[in-house]
Short mmCIF file of C-alpha atoms in Angstrom, two decimals:
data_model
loop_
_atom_site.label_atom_id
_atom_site.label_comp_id
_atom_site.label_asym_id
_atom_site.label_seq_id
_atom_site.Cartn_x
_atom_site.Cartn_y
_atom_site.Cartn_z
CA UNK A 14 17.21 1.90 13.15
CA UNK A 15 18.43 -1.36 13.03
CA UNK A 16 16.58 -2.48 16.47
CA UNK A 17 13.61 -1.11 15.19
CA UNK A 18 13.05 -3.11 12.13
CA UNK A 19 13.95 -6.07 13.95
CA UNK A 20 10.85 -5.51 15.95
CA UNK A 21 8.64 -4.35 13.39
CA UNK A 22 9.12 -7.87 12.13
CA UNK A 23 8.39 -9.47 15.40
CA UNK A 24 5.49 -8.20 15.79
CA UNK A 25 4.07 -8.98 12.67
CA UNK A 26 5.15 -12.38 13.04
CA UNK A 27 3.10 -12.47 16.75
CA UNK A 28 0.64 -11.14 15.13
CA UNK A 29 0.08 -13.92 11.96
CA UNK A 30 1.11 -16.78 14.62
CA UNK A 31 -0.92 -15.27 17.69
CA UNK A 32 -3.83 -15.10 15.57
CA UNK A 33 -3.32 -18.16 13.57
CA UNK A 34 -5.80 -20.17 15.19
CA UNK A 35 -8.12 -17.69 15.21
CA UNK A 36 -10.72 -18.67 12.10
CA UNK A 37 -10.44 -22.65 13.43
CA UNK A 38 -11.83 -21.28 16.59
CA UNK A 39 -14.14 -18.87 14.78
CA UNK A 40 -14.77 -22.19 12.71
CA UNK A 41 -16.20 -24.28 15.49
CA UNK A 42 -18.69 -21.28 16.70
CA UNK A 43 -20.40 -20.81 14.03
CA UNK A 44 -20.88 -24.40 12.82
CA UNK A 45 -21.46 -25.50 16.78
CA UNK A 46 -19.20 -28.40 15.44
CA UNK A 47 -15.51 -29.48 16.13
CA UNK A 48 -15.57 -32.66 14.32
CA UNK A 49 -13.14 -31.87 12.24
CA UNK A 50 -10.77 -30.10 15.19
CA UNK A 51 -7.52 -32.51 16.58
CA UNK A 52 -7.68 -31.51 20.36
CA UNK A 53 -4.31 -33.32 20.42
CA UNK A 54 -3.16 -30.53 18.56
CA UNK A 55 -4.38 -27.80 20.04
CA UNK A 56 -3.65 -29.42 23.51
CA UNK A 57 0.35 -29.31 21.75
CA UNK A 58 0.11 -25.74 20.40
CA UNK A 59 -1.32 -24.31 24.24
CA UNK A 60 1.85 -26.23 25.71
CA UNK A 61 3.97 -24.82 23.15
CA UNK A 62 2.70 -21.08 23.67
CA UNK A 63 2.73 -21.21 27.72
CA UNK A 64 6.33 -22.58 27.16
CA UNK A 65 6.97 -19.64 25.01
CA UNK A 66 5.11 -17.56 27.35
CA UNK A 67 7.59 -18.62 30.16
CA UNK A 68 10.53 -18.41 27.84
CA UNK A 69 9.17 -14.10 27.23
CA UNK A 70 8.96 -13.53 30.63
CA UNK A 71 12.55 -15.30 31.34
CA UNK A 72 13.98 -12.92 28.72
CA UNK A 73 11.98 -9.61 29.48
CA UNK A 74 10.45 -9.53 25.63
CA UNK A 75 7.13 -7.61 25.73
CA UNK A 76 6.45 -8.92 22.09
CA UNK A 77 6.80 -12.74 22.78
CA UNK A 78 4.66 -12.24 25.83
CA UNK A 79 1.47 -10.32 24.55
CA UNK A 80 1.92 -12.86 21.33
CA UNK A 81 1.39 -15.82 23.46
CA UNK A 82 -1.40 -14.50 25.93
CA UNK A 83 -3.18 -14.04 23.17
CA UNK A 84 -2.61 -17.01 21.37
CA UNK A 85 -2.92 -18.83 24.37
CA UNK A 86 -6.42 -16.84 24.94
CA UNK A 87 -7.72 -17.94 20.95
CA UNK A 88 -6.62 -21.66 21.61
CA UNK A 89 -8.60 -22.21 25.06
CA UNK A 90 -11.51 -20.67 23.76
CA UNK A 91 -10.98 -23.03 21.11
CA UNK A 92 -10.57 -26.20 23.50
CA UNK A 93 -13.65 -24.76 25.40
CA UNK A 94 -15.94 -24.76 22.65
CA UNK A 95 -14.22 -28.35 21.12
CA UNK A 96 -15.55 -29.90 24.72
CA UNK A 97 -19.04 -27.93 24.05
CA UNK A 98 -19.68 -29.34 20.41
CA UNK A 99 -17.39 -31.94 20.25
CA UNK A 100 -19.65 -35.25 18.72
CA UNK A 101 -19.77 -37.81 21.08
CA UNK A 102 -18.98 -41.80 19.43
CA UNK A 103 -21.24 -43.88 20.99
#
């Protein structure tokens, strides 16, 4: 019983932190504006998950994988559409 609390509560922790990003992304749609998006930041957070990602796959854990494929999904549709309405200083 033990083990499967223990990944009850991973999951819903890749879940929040998979997600996380999510309404930032959402955000940027449907404003067509990322002026106030760091792409520093979410440059750092896609290194962080595909180091995670690598870490998952090292270890064999199905839960830290699928958390960071998606999270790594949200964040470069998110750098994607920071490039596409990102305003230009001239």
């Amino acid at each position: 019983m033990d083990g499967i609390v223990w990944t009850i509560v991973g999951i819903c922790a890749a879940a929040l932190t998979s997600f996380s990003f999510l309404p930032q992304v959402t955000k940027i749609l449907k404003c067509r504006s990322a002026r106030d998006v760091s792409h520093i930041t979410m440059w750092q957070l896609t290194a962080g998950n595909a180091l995670w990602l690598t870490y998952g796959i090292g270890r064999h854990d199905w839960v830290i994988i699928g958390a960071n494929i998606v999270a790594i999904s949200i964040l470069v549709a998110g750098l994607a559409l920071y490039y596409r309405f990102r305003v230009v200083e001239t």
